[in-house]
Short mmCIF file of C-alpha atoms in Angstrom, two decimals:
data_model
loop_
_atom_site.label_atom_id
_atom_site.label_comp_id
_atom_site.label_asym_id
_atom_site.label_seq_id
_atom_site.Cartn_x
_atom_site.Cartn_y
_atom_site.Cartn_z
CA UNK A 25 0.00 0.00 0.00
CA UNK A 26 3.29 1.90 0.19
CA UNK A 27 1.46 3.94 3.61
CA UNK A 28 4.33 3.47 5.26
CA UNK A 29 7.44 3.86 2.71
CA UNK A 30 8.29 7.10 3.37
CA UNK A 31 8.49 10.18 5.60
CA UNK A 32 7.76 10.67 9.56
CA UNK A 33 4.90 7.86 9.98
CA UNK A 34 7.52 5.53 8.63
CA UNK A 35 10.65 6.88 9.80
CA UNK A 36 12.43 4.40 12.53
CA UNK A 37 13.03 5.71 15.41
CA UNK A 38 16.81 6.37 15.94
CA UNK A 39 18.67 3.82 18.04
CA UNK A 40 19.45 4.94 21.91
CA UNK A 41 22.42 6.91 22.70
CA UNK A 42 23.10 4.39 25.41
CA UNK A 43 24.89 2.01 22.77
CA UNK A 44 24.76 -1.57 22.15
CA UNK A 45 22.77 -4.35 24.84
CA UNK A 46 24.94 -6.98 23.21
CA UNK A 47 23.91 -10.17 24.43
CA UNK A 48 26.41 -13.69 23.64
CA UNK A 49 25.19 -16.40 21.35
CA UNK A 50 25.82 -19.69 21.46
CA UNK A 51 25.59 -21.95 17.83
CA UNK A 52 22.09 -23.80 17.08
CA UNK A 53 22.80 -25.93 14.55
CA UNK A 54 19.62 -27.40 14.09
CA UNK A 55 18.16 -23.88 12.67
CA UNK A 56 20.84 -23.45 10.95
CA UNK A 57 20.78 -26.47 9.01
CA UNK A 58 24.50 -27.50 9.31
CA UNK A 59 26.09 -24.56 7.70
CA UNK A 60 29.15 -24.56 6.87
CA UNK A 61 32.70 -23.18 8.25
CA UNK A 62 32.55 -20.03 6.39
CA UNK A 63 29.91 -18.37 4.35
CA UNK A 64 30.01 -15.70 1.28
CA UNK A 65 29.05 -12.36 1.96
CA UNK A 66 27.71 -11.71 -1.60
CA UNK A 67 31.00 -9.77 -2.85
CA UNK A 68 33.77 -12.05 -2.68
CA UNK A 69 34.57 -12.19 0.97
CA UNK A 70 33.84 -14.59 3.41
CA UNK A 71 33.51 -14.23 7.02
CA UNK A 72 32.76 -17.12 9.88
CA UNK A 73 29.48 -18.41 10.41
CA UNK A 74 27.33 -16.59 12.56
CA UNK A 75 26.18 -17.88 15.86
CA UNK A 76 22.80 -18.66 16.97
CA UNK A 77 20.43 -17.48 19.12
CA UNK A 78 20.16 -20.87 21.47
CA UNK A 79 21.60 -18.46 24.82
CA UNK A 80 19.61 -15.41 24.49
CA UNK A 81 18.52 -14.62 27.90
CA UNK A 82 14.68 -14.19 28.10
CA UNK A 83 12.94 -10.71 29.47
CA UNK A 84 10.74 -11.43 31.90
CA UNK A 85 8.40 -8.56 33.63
CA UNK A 86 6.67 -8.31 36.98
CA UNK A 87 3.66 -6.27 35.99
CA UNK A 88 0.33 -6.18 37.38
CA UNK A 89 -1.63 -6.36 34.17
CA UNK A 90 -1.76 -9.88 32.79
CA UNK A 91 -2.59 -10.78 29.60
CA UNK A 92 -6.46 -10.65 28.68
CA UNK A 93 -7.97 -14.40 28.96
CA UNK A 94 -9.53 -14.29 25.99
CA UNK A 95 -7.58 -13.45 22.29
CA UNK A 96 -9.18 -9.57 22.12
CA UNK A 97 -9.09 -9.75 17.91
CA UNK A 98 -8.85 -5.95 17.89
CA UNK A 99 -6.22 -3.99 18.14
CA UNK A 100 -3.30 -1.90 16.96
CA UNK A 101 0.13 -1.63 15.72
CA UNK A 102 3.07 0.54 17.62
CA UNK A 103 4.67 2.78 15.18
CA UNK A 104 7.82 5.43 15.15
CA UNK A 105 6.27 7.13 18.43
CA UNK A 106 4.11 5.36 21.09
CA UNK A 107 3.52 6.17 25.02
CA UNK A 108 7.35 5.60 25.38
CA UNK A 109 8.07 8.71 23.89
CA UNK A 110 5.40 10.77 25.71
CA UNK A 111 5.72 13.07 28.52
CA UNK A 112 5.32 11.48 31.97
CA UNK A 113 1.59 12.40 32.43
CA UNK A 114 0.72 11.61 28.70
CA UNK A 115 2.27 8.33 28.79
CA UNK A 116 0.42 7.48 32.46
CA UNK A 117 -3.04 8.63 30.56
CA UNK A 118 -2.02 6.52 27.62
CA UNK A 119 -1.14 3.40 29.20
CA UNK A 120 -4.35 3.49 31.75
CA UNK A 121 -6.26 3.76 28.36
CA UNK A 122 -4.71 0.78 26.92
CA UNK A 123 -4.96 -1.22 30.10
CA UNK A 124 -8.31 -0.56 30.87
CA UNK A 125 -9.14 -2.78 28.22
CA UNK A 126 -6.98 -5.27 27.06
CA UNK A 127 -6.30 -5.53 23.12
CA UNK A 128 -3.87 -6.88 20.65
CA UNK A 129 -0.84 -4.53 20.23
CA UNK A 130 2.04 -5.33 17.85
CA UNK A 131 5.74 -4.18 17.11
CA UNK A 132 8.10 -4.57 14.72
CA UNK A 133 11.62 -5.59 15.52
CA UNK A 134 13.40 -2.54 13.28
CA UNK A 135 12.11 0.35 12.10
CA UNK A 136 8.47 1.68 13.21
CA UNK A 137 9.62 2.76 16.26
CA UNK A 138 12.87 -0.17 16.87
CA UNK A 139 16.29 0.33 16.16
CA UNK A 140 18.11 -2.24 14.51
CA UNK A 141 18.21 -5.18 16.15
CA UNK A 142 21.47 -7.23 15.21
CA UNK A 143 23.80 -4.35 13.86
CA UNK A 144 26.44 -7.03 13.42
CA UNK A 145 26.16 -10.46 13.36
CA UNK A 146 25.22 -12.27 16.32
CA UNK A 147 25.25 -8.73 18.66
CA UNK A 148 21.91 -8.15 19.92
CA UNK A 149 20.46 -4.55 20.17
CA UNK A 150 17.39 -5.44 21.83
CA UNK A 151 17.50 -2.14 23.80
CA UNK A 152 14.59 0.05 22.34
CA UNK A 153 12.23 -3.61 21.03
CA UNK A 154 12.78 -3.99 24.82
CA UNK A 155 10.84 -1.29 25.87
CA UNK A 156 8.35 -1.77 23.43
CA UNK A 157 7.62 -5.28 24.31
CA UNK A 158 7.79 -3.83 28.32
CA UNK A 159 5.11 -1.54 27.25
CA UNK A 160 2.52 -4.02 25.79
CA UNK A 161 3.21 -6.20 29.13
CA UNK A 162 2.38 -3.34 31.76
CA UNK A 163 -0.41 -2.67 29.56
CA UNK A 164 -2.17 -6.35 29.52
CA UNK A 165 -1.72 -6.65 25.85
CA UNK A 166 -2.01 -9.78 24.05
CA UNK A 167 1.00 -9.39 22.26
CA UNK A 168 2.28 -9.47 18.53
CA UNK A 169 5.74 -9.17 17.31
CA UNK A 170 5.86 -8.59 13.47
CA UNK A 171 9.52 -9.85 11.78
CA UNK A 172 10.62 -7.18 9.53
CA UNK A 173 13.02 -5.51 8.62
CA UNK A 174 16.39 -6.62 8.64
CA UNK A 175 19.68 -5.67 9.95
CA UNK A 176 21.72 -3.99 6.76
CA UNK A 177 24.44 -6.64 6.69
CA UNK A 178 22.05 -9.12 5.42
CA UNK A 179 21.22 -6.77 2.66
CA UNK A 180 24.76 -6.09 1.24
CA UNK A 181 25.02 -3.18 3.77
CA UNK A 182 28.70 -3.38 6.57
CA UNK A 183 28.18 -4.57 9.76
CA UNK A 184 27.87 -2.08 12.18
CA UNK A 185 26.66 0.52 10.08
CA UNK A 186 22.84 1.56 9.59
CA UNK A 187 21.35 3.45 6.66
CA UNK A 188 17.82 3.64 7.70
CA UNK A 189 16.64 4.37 3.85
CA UNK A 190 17.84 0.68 3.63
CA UNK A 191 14.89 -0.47 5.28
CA UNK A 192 12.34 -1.72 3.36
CA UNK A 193 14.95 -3.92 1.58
CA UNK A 194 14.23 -7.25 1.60
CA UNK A 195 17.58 -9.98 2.91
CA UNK A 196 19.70 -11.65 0.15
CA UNK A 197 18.88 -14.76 -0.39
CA UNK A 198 22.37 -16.03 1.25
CA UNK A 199 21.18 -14.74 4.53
CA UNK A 200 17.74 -15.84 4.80
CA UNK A 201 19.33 -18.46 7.32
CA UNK A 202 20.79 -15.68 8.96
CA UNK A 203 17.09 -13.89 9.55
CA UNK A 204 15.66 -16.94 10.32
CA UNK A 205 18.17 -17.20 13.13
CA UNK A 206 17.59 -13.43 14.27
CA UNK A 207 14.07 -14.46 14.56
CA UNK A 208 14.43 -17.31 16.48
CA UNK A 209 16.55 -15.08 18.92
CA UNK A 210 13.81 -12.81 19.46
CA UNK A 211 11.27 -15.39 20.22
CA UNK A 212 13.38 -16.76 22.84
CA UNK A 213 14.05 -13.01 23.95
CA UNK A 214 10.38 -12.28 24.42
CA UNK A 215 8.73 -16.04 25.52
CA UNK A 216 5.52 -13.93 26.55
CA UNK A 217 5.01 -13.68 22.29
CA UNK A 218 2.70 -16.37 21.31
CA UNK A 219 2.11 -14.76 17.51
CA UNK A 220 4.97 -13.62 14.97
CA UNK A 221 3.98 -12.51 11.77
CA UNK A 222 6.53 -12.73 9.14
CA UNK A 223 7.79 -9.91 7.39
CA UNK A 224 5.80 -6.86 5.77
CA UNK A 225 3.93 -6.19 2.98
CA UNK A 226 6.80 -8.33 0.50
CA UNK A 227 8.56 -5.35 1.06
CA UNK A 228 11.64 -5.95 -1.27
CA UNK A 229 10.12 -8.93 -3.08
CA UNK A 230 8.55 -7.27 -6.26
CA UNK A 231 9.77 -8.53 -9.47
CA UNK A 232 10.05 -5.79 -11.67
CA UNK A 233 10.38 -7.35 -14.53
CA UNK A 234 7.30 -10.08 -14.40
CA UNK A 235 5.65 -6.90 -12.80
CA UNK A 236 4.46 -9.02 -9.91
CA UNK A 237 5.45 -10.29 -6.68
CA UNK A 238 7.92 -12.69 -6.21
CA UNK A 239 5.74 -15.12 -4.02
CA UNK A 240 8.10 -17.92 -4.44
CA UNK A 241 11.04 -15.42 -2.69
CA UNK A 242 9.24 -14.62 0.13
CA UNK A 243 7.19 -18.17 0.72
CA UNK A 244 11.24 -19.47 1.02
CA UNK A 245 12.01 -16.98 3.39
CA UNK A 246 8.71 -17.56 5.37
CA UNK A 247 9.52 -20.97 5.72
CA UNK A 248 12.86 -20.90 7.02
CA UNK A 249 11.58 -18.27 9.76
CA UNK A 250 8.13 -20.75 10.18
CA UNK A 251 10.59 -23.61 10.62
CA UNK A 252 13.04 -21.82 13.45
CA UNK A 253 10.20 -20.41 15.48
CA UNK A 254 8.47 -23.79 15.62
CA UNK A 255 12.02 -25.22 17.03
CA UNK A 256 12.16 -22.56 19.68
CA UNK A 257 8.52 -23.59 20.59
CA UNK A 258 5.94 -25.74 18.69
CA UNK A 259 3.51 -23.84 20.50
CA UNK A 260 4.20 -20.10 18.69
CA UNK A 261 1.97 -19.28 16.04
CA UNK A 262 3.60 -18.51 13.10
CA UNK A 263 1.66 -16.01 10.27
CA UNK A 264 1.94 -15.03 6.43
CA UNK A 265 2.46 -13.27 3.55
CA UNK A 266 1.02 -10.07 4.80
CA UNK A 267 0.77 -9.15 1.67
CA UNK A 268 -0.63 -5.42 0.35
CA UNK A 269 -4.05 -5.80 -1.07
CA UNK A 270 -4.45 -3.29 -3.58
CA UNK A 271 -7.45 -2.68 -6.09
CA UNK A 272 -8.64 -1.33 -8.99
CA UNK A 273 -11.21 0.11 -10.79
CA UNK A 274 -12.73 -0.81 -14.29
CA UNK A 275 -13.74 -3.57 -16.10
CA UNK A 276 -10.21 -4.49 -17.22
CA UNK A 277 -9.21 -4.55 -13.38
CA UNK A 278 -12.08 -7.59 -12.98
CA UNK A 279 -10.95 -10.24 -10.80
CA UNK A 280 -12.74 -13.22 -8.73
CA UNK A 281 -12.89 -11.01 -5.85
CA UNK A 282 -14.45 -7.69 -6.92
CA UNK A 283 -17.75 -5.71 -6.23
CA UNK A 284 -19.11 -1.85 -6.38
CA UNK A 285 -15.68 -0.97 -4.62
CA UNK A 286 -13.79 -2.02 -7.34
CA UNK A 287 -11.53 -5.73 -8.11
CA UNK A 288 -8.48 -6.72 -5.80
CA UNK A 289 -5.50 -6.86 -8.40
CA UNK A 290 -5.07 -10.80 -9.50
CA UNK A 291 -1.03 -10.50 -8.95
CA UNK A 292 -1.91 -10.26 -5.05
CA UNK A 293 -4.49 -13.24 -5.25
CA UNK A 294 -1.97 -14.95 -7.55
CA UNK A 295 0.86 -14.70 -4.24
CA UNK A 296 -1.18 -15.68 -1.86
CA UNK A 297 -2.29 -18.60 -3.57
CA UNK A 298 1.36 -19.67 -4.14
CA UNK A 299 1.73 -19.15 -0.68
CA UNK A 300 -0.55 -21.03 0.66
CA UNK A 301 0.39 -23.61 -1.74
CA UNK A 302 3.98 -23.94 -0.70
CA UNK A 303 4.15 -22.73 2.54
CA UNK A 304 5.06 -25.21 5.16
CA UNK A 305 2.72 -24.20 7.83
CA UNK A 306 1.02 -21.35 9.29
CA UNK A 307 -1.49 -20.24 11.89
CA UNK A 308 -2.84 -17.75 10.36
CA UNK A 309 -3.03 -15.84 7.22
CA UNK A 310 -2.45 -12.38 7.18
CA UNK A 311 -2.67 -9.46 4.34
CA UNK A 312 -3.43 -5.68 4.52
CA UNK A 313 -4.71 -2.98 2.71
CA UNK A 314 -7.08 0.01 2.43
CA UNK A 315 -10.65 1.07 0.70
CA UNK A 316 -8.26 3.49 -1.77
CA UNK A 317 -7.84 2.12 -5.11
CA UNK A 318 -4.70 2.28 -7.23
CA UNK A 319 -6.46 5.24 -9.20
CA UNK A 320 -6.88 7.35 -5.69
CA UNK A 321 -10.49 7.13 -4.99
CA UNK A 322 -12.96 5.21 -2.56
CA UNK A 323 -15.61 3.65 -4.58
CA UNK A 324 -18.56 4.34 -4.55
CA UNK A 325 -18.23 6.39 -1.57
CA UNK A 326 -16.44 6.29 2.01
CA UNK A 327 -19.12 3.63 3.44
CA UNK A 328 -19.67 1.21 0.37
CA UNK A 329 -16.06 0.65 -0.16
CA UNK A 330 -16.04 -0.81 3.28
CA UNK A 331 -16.93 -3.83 1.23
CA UNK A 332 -13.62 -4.59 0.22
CA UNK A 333 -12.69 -5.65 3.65
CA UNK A 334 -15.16 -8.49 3.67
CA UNK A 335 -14.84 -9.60 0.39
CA UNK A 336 -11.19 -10.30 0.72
CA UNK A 337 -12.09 -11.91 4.20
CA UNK A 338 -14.67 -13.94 2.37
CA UNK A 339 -11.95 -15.13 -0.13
CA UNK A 340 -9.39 -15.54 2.03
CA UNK A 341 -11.84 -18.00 4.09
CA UNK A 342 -12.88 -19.74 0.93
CA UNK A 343 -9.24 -20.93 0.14
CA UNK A 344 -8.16 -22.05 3.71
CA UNK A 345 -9.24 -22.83 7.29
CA UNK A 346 -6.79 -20.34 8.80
CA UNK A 347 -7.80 -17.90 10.68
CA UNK A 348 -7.74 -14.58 8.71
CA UNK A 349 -5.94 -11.41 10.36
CA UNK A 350 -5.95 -8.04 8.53
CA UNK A 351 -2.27 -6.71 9.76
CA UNK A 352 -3.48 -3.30 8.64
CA UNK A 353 -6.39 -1.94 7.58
CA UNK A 354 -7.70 1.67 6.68
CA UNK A 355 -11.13 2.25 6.31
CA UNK A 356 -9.98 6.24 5.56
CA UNK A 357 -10.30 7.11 2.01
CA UNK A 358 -6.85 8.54 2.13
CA UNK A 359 -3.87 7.87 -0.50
CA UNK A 360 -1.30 8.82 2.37
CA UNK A 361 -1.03 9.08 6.02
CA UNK A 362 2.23 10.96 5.76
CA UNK A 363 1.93 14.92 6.22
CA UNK A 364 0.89 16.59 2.56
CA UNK A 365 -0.50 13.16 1.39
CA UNK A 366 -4.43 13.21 0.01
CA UNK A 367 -6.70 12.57 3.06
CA UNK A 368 -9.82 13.70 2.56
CA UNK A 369 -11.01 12.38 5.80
CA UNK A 370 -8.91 15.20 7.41
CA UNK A 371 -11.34 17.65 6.35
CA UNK A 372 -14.20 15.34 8.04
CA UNK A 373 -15.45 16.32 11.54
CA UNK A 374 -15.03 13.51 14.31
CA UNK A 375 -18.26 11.99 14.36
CA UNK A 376 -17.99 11.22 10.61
CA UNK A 377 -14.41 9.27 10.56
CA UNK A 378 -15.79 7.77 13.64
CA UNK A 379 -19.05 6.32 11.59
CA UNK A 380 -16.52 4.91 8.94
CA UNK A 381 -14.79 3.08 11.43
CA UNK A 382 -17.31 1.91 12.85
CA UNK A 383 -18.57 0.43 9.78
CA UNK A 384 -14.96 -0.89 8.72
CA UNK A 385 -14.59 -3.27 11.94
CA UNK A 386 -18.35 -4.06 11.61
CA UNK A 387 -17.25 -5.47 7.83
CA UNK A 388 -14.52 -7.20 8.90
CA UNK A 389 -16.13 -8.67 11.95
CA UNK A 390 -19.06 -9.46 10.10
CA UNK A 391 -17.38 -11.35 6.98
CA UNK A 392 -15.19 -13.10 9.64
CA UNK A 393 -11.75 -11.54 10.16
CA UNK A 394 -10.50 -13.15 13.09
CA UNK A 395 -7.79 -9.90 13.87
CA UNK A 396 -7.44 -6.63 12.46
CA UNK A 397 -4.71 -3.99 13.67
CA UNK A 398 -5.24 -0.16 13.95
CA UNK A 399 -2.17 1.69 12.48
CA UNK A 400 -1.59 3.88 14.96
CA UNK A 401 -0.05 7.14 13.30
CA UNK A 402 0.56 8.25 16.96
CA UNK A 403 2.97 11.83 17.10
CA UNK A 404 3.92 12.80 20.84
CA UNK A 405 3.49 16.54 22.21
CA UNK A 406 0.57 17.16 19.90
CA UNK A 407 -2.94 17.67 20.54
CA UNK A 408 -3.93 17.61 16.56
CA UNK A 409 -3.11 14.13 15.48
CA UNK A 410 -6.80 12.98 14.24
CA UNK A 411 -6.12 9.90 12.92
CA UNK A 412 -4.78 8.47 16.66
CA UNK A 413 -5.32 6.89 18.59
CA UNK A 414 -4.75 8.92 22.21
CA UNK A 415 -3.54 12.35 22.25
CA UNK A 416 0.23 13.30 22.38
CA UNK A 417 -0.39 16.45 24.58
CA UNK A 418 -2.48 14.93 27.60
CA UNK A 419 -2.70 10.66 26.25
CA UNK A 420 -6.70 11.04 26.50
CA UNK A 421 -7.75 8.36 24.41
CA UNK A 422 -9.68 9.03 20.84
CA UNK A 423 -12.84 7.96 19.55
CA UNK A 424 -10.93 5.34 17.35
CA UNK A 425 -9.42 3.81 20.57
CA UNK A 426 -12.67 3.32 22.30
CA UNK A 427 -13.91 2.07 19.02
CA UNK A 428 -10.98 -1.02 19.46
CA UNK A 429 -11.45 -1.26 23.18
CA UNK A 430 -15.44 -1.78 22.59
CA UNK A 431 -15.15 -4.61 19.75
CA UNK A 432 -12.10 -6.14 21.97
CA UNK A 433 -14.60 -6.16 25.13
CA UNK A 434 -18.02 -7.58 22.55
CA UNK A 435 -16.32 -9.15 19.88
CA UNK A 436 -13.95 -11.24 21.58
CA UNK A 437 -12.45 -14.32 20.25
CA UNK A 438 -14.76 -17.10 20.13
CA UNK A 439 -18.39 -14.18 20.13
CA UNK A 440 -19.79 -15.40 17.36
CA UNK A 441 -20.98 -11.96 15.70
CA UNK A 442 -24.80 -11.89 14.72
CA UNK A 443 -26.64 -10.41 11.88
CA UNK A 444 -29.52 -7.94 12.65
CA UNK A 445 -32.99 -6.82 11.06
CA UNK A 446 -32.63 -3.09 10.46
CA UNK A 447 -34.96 -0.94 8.32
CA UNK A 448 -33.15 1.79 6.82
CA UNK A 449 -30.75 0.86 4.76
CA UNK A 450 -28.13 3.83 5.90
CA UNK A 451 -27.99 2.18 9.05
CA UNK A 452 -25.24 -0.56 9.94
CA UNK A 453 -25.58 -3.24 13.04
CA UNK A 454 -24.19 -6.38 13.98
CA UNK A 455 -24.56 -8.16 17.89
CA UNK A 456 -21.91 -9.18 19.73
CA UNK A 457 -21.58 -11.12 23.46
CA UNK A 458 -24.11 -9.25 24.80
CA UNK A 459 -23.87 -5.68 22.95
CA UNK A 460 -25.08 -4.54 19.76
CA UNK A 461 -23.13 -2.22 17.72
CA UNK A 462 -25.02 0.41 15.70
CA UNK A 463 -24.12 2.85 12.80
CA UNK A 464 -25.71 5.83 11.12
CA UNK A 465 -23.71 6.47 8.01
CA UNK A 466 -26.32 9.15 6.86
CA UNK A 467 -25.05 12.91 7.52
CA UNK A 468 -28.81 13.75 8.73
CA UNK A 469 -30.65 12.42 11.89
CA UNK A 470 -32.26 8.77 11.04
CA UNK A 471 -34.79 6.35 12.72
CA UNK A 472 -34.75 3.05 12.19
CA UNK A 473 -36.06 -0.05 13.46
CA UNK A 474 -32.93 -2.21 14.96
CA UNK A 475 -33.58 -5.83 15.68
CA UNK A 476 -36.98 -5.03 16.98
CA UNK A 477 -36.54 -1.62 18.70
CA UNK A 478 -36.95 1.73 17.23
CA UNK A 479 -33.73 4.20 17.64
CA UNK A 480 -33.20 7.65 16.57
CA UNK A 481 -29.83 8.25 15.83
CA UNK A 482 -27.62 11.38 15.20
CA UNK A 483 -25.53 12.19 11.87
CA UNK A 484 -22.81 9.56 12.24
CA UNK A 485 -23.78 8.36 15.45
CA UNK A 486 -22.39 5.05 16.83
CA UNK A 487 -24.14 3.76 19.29
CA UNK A 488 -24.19 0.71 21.51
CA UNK A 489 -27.43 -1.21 22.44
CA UNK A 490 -27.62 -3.84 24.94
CA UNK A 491 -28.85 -6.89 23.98
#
């Protein structure tokens, strides 16, 4: 979706001052496969084989917020700036919000907020993934840890040296071992992870000239990665391709999965299908993407292109038993998050962005998404950050928070949602364990009869009706 390629909402966050946590390695042979003495580097040289993660000394954190019982399903993704960055009083307003009610909360391991996390082979900067991992644990989170990107040696780049507009460069194909290992070090780094998902959006796996992805690239990389975080523990659940779901519109675009919103692009159906051909096991499947088509617009408007979300889902469900996660989704009609990119939804007032959220999770809940993840565009110090999820000036959660809170409290793993009877078409509902969730997406005041009562509801109004 390329919504985070470029500029601050992408941007890692620069690695601490305090220097290197390096923590000693010992070898692992059975991830590594039996490698041998010495390894090219890709330009001639050699160098000695790295060591593997089998020693990395666990974090472990006495916090008073444990995990929710129940998977939550909703949630969001840490980005370049979280609570950690806030002021003191922000951050204590920000993490009450989060803990108040538990819901799934991922990181990366570099970039999006983490600095790099092996800037030489087999030294471990775990220093700032630390705190980001500490944060979701005081917090209650059910935790995610998503495996991208990678450390600039395995990319051609010289060990020790960082060049952050390296990152969305995918590893050589020589070092895909070497990843494989660096993920098996951060699963035994962070035991409290039960879910990786492995790498992001195929960054670096496009073949430019096929003009498609490079499924077969990626699916070998996923498999090494599957196959070292099942030896660290068989009980880690392992997810894939997460790949970008973009769209068209047109009658040339058509594809199998298509309606008023447009047609998913076949080269993204074609990778997942390879994927889930070749992979060698998986939990879960995972993609992402947004109601914006490749041509810039939301079809036919903000509400119906909602659609897309559960029409994927649908497919998705269709071609495997796995549950389906959206890693990102963005129910905006906006072709960039970054500042200067085309949001309309910036011009919107509250109440309306609200209504299209609303509507999104309703979609995805509705068509059967088992997870979806907010991503949080979160900037510390402001007050005017409207697509966040709690403020940077004082941490009081948003509108879109409560929205993920609500559906992580009614739509819980395992609450089986429930259509509704509703007589006005403008108006969206779905029940959940014990809660009804219901959506005006008219601009004018509407009343409608909702599964047998009758409710007047405000321009964009989302409302919640006990059942």
């Amino acid at each position: 979706m390329g919504r985070h390629s470029t500029g601050t909402v992408s941007r890692p966050r620069w690695p601490l001052a305090a220097g290197l946590v390096v923590v000693t390695v010992a070898a692992m042979a059975a991830i590594l496969g039996g490698a041998a003495a010495r390894r090219s580097t890709g330009s001639g040289e050699t160098r000695p084989p790295v060591r593997a993660a089998a020693e990395v000394t666990p974090l472990s954190f006495d916090v008073a917020a444990p995990p929710p019982g129940r998977w939550p399903r909703w949630g969001m993704t840490h980005t370049q700036y979280s609570a950690t960055e806030d002021e003191p009083a922000a951050a204590a307003r920000a993490r009450e919000a989060l803990r108040d009610v538990p819901v799934v909360q991922n990181q990366h391991i570099m970039g999006f907020g983490a600095g790099n996390p092996e800037p030489e082979p087999g030294a471990y900067d775990f220093s700032s993934l630390d705190e980001r991992v500490r944060l979701m644990a005081e917090t209650g989170a059910a935790p995610v840890i998503t495996l991208c990107c990678a450390p600039d040696w395995m990319k051609g780049g010289r060990p020790g040296e960082t060049d952050w507009s390296l990152l969305e460069i995918a590893p050589r194909h020589e070092h895909f071992p070497d990843f494989a290992r660096l993920a098996a070090a951060v699963a035994r780094r962070y035991p409290g992870v039960r879910h990786f998902i492995v790498w992001n959006e195929f960054k670096g796996f496009w073949d430019g000239p096929r003009r498609e992805w490079n499924a077969a690239a990626y699916t070998e990389l996923y498999n090494q990665v599957y196959d070292a975080l099942k030896a660290v523990d068989p009980a880690i659940k392992v997810g894939g391709p997460y790949v970008p779901v973009s769209s068209r519109a047109g009658g040339a675009a058509a594809s199998e999965v298509s309606g008023p919103w447009g047609a998913v692009d076949r080269k993204v159906l074609k990778a997942v299908d390879y994927w889930l051909r070749h992979k060698r096991g998986a939990d879960f499947v995972v993609v992402d993407g947004g109601v914006t088509s490749e041509e810039g617009r939301a079809r036919p408007d903000e509400f119906g292109a909602l659609g897309k979300f559960g029409a994927m889902t649908r497919w998705l469900r269709e071609r495997s038993d796995l549950p389906v996660w959206w890693a990102e989704f963005y129910p905006l009609p906006c072709a960039s998050l970054e500042p200067g990119g085309a949001c309309p939804a910036l011009g919107w007032d509250e109440r309306h962005r609200t209504a299209v959220i609303a509507a999104a999770l309703v979609e995805l809940a509705g068509s059967g998404a088992h997870t979806a993840l907010y991503w949080d565009t979160h900037r510390p110090k402001t007050r005017d950050c409207p697509l966040c999820l709690w403020s940077g000036d004082d941490g009081a959660p948003t509108p879109a928070l409560a929205l993920l809170r609500d559906f992580a409290r009614w739509f819980p793993e395992g609450a089986e949602p429930v259509e509704v009877d509703v007589s006005v078409p403008s108006v969206r509902a779905l029940a959940g364990a014990g809660r009804t969730i219901v959506v005006n997406t008219a601009d004018g005041r509407v009343t409608a009869r909702v599964d047998g009562r009758d409710l007047t509801l405000e321009p964009y109004e989302v409302r919640w009706v006990e059942r």
